PDB file of C-alpha atoms in Angstrom:
ATOM      1  CA  MET Q   1     -44.232   8.635  23.753  1.00 63.00           C
ATOM      2  CA  GLN Q   2     -45.902  11.907  24.550  1.00 70.00           C
ATOM      3  CA  ALA Q   3     -45.725  15.108  22.561  1.00 67.00           C
ATOM      4  CA  SER Q   4     -43.632  16.762  25.272  1.00 69.00           C
ATOM      5  CA  ASP Q   5     -41.066  13.935  25.042  1.00 69.00           C
ATOM      6  CA  ARG Q   6     -40.767  14.385  21.285  1.00 66.00           C
ATOM      7  CA  PHE Q   7     -40.350  18.139  21.714  1.00 68.00           C
ATOM      8  CA  ASN Q   8     -37.657  17.590  24.344  1.00 80.00           C
ATOM      9  CA  ILE Q   9     -35.753  15.113  22.142  1.00 80.00           C
ATOM     10  CA  ASN Q  10     -35.940  17.453  19.132  1.00 80.00           C
ATOM     11  CA  SER Q  11     -34.765  20.438  21.155  1.00 83.00           C
ATOM     12  CA  GLN Q  12     -31.824  18.408  22.510  1.00 82.00           C
ATOM     13  CA  LEU Q  13     -30.919  17.324  18.979  1.00 77.00           C
ATOM     14  CA  GLU Q  14     -31.066  20.921  17.722  1.00 80.00           C
ATOM     15  CA  HIS Q  15     -28.854  21.998  20.633  1.00 81.00           C
ATOM     16  CA  LEU Q  16     -26.263  19.321  19.765  1.00 78.00           C
ATOM     17  CA  GLN Q  17     -26.336  20.257  16.085  1.00 76.00           C
ATOM     18  CA  ALA Q  18     -25.777  23.917  16.934  1.00 78.00           C
ATOM     19  CA  LYS Q  19     -22.968  23.142  19.375  1.00 80.00           C
ATOM     20  CA  TYR Q  20     -21.086  20.502  17.380  1.00 77.00           C
ATOM     21  CA  VAL Q  21     -20.644  20.961  13.636  1.00 69.00           C
ATOM     22  CA  GLY Q  22     -20.027  17.269  12.945  1.00 67.00           C
ATOM     23  CA  THR Q  23     -23.457  16.135  14.128  1.00 70.00           C
ATOM     24  CA  GLY Q  24     -25.049  17.466  10.943  1.00 71.00           C
ATOM     25  CA  HIS Q  25     -28.455  18.951  10.269  1.00 70.00           C
ATOM     26  CA  ALA Q  26     -31.326  18.557   7.817  1.00 71.00           C
ATOM     27  CA  ASP Q  27     -29.740  20.782   5.145  1.00 76.00           C
ATOM     28  CA  LEU Q  28     -26.331  19.075   5.204  1.00 80.00           C
ATOM     29  CA  ASN Q  29     -25.417  17.639   1.811  1.00 84.00           C
ATOM     30  CA  ARG Q  30     -23.318  14.547   1.137  1.00 86.00           C
ATOM     31  CA  PHE Q  31     -20.113  16.475   0.401  1.00 87.00           C
ATOM     32  CA  GLU Q  32     -20.272  18.517   3.626  1.00 87.00           C
ATOM     33  CA  TRP Q  33     -20.956  15.348   5.609  1.00 86.00           C
ATOM     34  CA  ALA Q  34     -17.925  13.612   4.055  1.00 89.00           C
ATOM     35  CA  VAL Q  35     -15.712  16.635   4.791  1.00 90.00           C
ATOM     36  CA  ASN Q  36     -16.793  16.577   8.456  1.00 87.00           C
ATOM     37  CA  ILE Q  37     -16.037  12.853   8.728  1.00 89.00           C
ATOM     38  CA  GLN Q  38     -12.588  13.230   7.117  1.00 93.00           C
ATOM     39  CA  ARG Q  39     -11.635  16.228   9.271  1.00 92.00           C
ATOM     40  CA  ASP Q  40     -12.775  14.475  12.449  1.00 91.00           C
ATOM     41  CA  SER Q  41     -10.712  11.434  11.490  1.00 94.00           C
ATOM     42  CA  PHE Q  42      -7.569  13.466  10.759  1.00 95.00           C
ATOM     43  CA  ALA Q  43      -7.972  15.415  14.014  1.00 94.00           C
ATOM     44  CA  SER Q  44      -8.270  12.131  15.890  1.00 95.00           C
ATOM     45  CA  TYR Q  45      -5.146  10.757  14.203  1.00 96.00           C
ATOM     46  CA  ILE Q  46      -3.194  13.879  15.166  1.00 96.00           C
ATOM     47  CA  GLY Q  47      -4.538  13.916  18.710  1.00 96.00           C
ATOM     48  CA  HIS Q  48      -3.796  10.272  19.547  1.00 97.00           C
ATOM     49  CA  TYR Q  49      -0.022   9.841  19.578  1.00 97.00           C
ATOM     50  CA  PRO Q  50       0.042   6.006  19.317  1.00 97.00           C
ATOM     51  CA  LEU Q  51      -2.177   6.134  16.232  1.00 96.00           C
ATOM     52  CA  LEU Q  52       0.023   8.842  14.717  1.00 97.00           C
ATOM     53  CA  ALA Q  53       3.102   6.722  15.445  1.00 97.00           C
ATOM     54  CA  TYR Q  54       1.427   3.730  13.774  1.00 97.00           C
ATOM     55  CA  PHE Q  55       0.780   5.731  10.602  1.00 97.00           C
ATOM     56  CA  ALA Q  56       4.355   7.051  10.662  1.00 97.00           C
ATOM     57  CA  VAL Q  57       5.806   3.532  10.846  1.00 98.00           C
ATOM     58  CA  ALA Q  58       3.396   2.216   8.210  1.00 97.00           C
ATOM     59  CA  GLU Q  59       4.332   4.980   5.740  1.00 97.00           C
ATOM     60  CA  ASN Q  60       8.016   5.087   6.739  1.00 97.00           C
ATOM     61  CA  GLU Q  61       7.831   8.789   7.624  1.00 97.00           C
ATOM     62  CA  SER Q  62       8.667  10.745  10.750  1.00 97.00           C
ATOM     63  CA  ILE Q  63       5.894  11.492  13.215  1.00 97.00           C
ATOM     64  CA  GLY Q  64       6.243  15.223  12.582  1.00 97.00           C
ATOM     65  CA  ARG Q  65       5.920  14.705   8.832  1.00 97.00           C
ATOM     66  CA  GLU Q  66       2.794  12.578   9.300  1.00 97.00           C
ATOM     67  CA  ARG Q  67       1.274  15.239  11.564  1.00 97.00           C
ATOM     68  CA  TYR Q  68       2.046  17.875   8.922  1.00 97.00           C
ATOM     69  CA  ASN Q  69       0.563  15.710   6.145  1.00 96.00           C
ATOM     70  CA  PHE Q  70      -2.637  15.143   8.116  1.00 96.00           C
ATOM     71  CA  MET Q  71      -2.977  18.864   8.830  1.00 95.00           C
ATOM     72  CA  GLN Q  72      -2.512  19.632   5.129  1.00 95.00           C
ATOM     73  CA  LYS Q  73      -5.166  17.047   4.237  1.00 94.00           C
ATOM     74  CA  MET Q  74      -7.582  18.736   6.663  1.00 93.00           C
ATOM     75  CA  LEU Q  75      -7.659  21.861   4.475  1.00 92.00           C
ATOM     76  CA  VAL Q  76      -9.410  20.195   1.521  1.00 90.00           C
ATOM     77  CA  PRO Q  77     -10.025  16.578   2.585  1.00 88.00           C
ATOM     78  CA  CYS Q  78     -12.458  15.573  -0.188  1.00 86.00           C
ATOM     79  CA  GLY Q  79     -11.358  17.799  -3.038  1.00 85.00           C
ATOM     80  CA  LEU Q  80     -13.128  20.882  -4.234  1.00 85.00           C
ATOM     81  CA  PRO Q  81     -16.851  21.146  -3.535  1.00 84.00           C
ATOM     82  CA  PRO Q  82     -19.199  20.215  -6.370  1.00 84.00           C
ATOM     83  CA  GLU Q  83     -20.916  22.897  -8.400  1.00 84.00           C
ATOM     84  CA  ARG Q  84     -24.258  23.926  -6.916  1.00 79.00           C
ATOM     85  CA  GLU Q  85     -27.236  24.166  -9.163  1.00 75.00           C
ATOM     86  CA  GLU Q  86     -28.947  27.540  -9.146  1.00 70.00           C
ATOM     87  CA  ASP Q  87     -32.710  27.347  -8.624  1.00 58.00           C
TER      88      ASP Q  87
END
């Protein structure tokens, strides 16, 4: 692997990280990563009707209620963020 290949791969990775929030970056902590994963999952559940219908049947709720519940869970999917230590 040449130096130009490494530079190209790194620049592509930086471009993806800037374009898509869920791909993460070097300064992403565990909590932020978990929030991204949860929100992506809930968005996928809402966007795929058969999966939403499956959850509705499994929880004995209407599809609209399940969609509403998933959207409410997207607001704070992993609870409140942990306290940050001041340096």
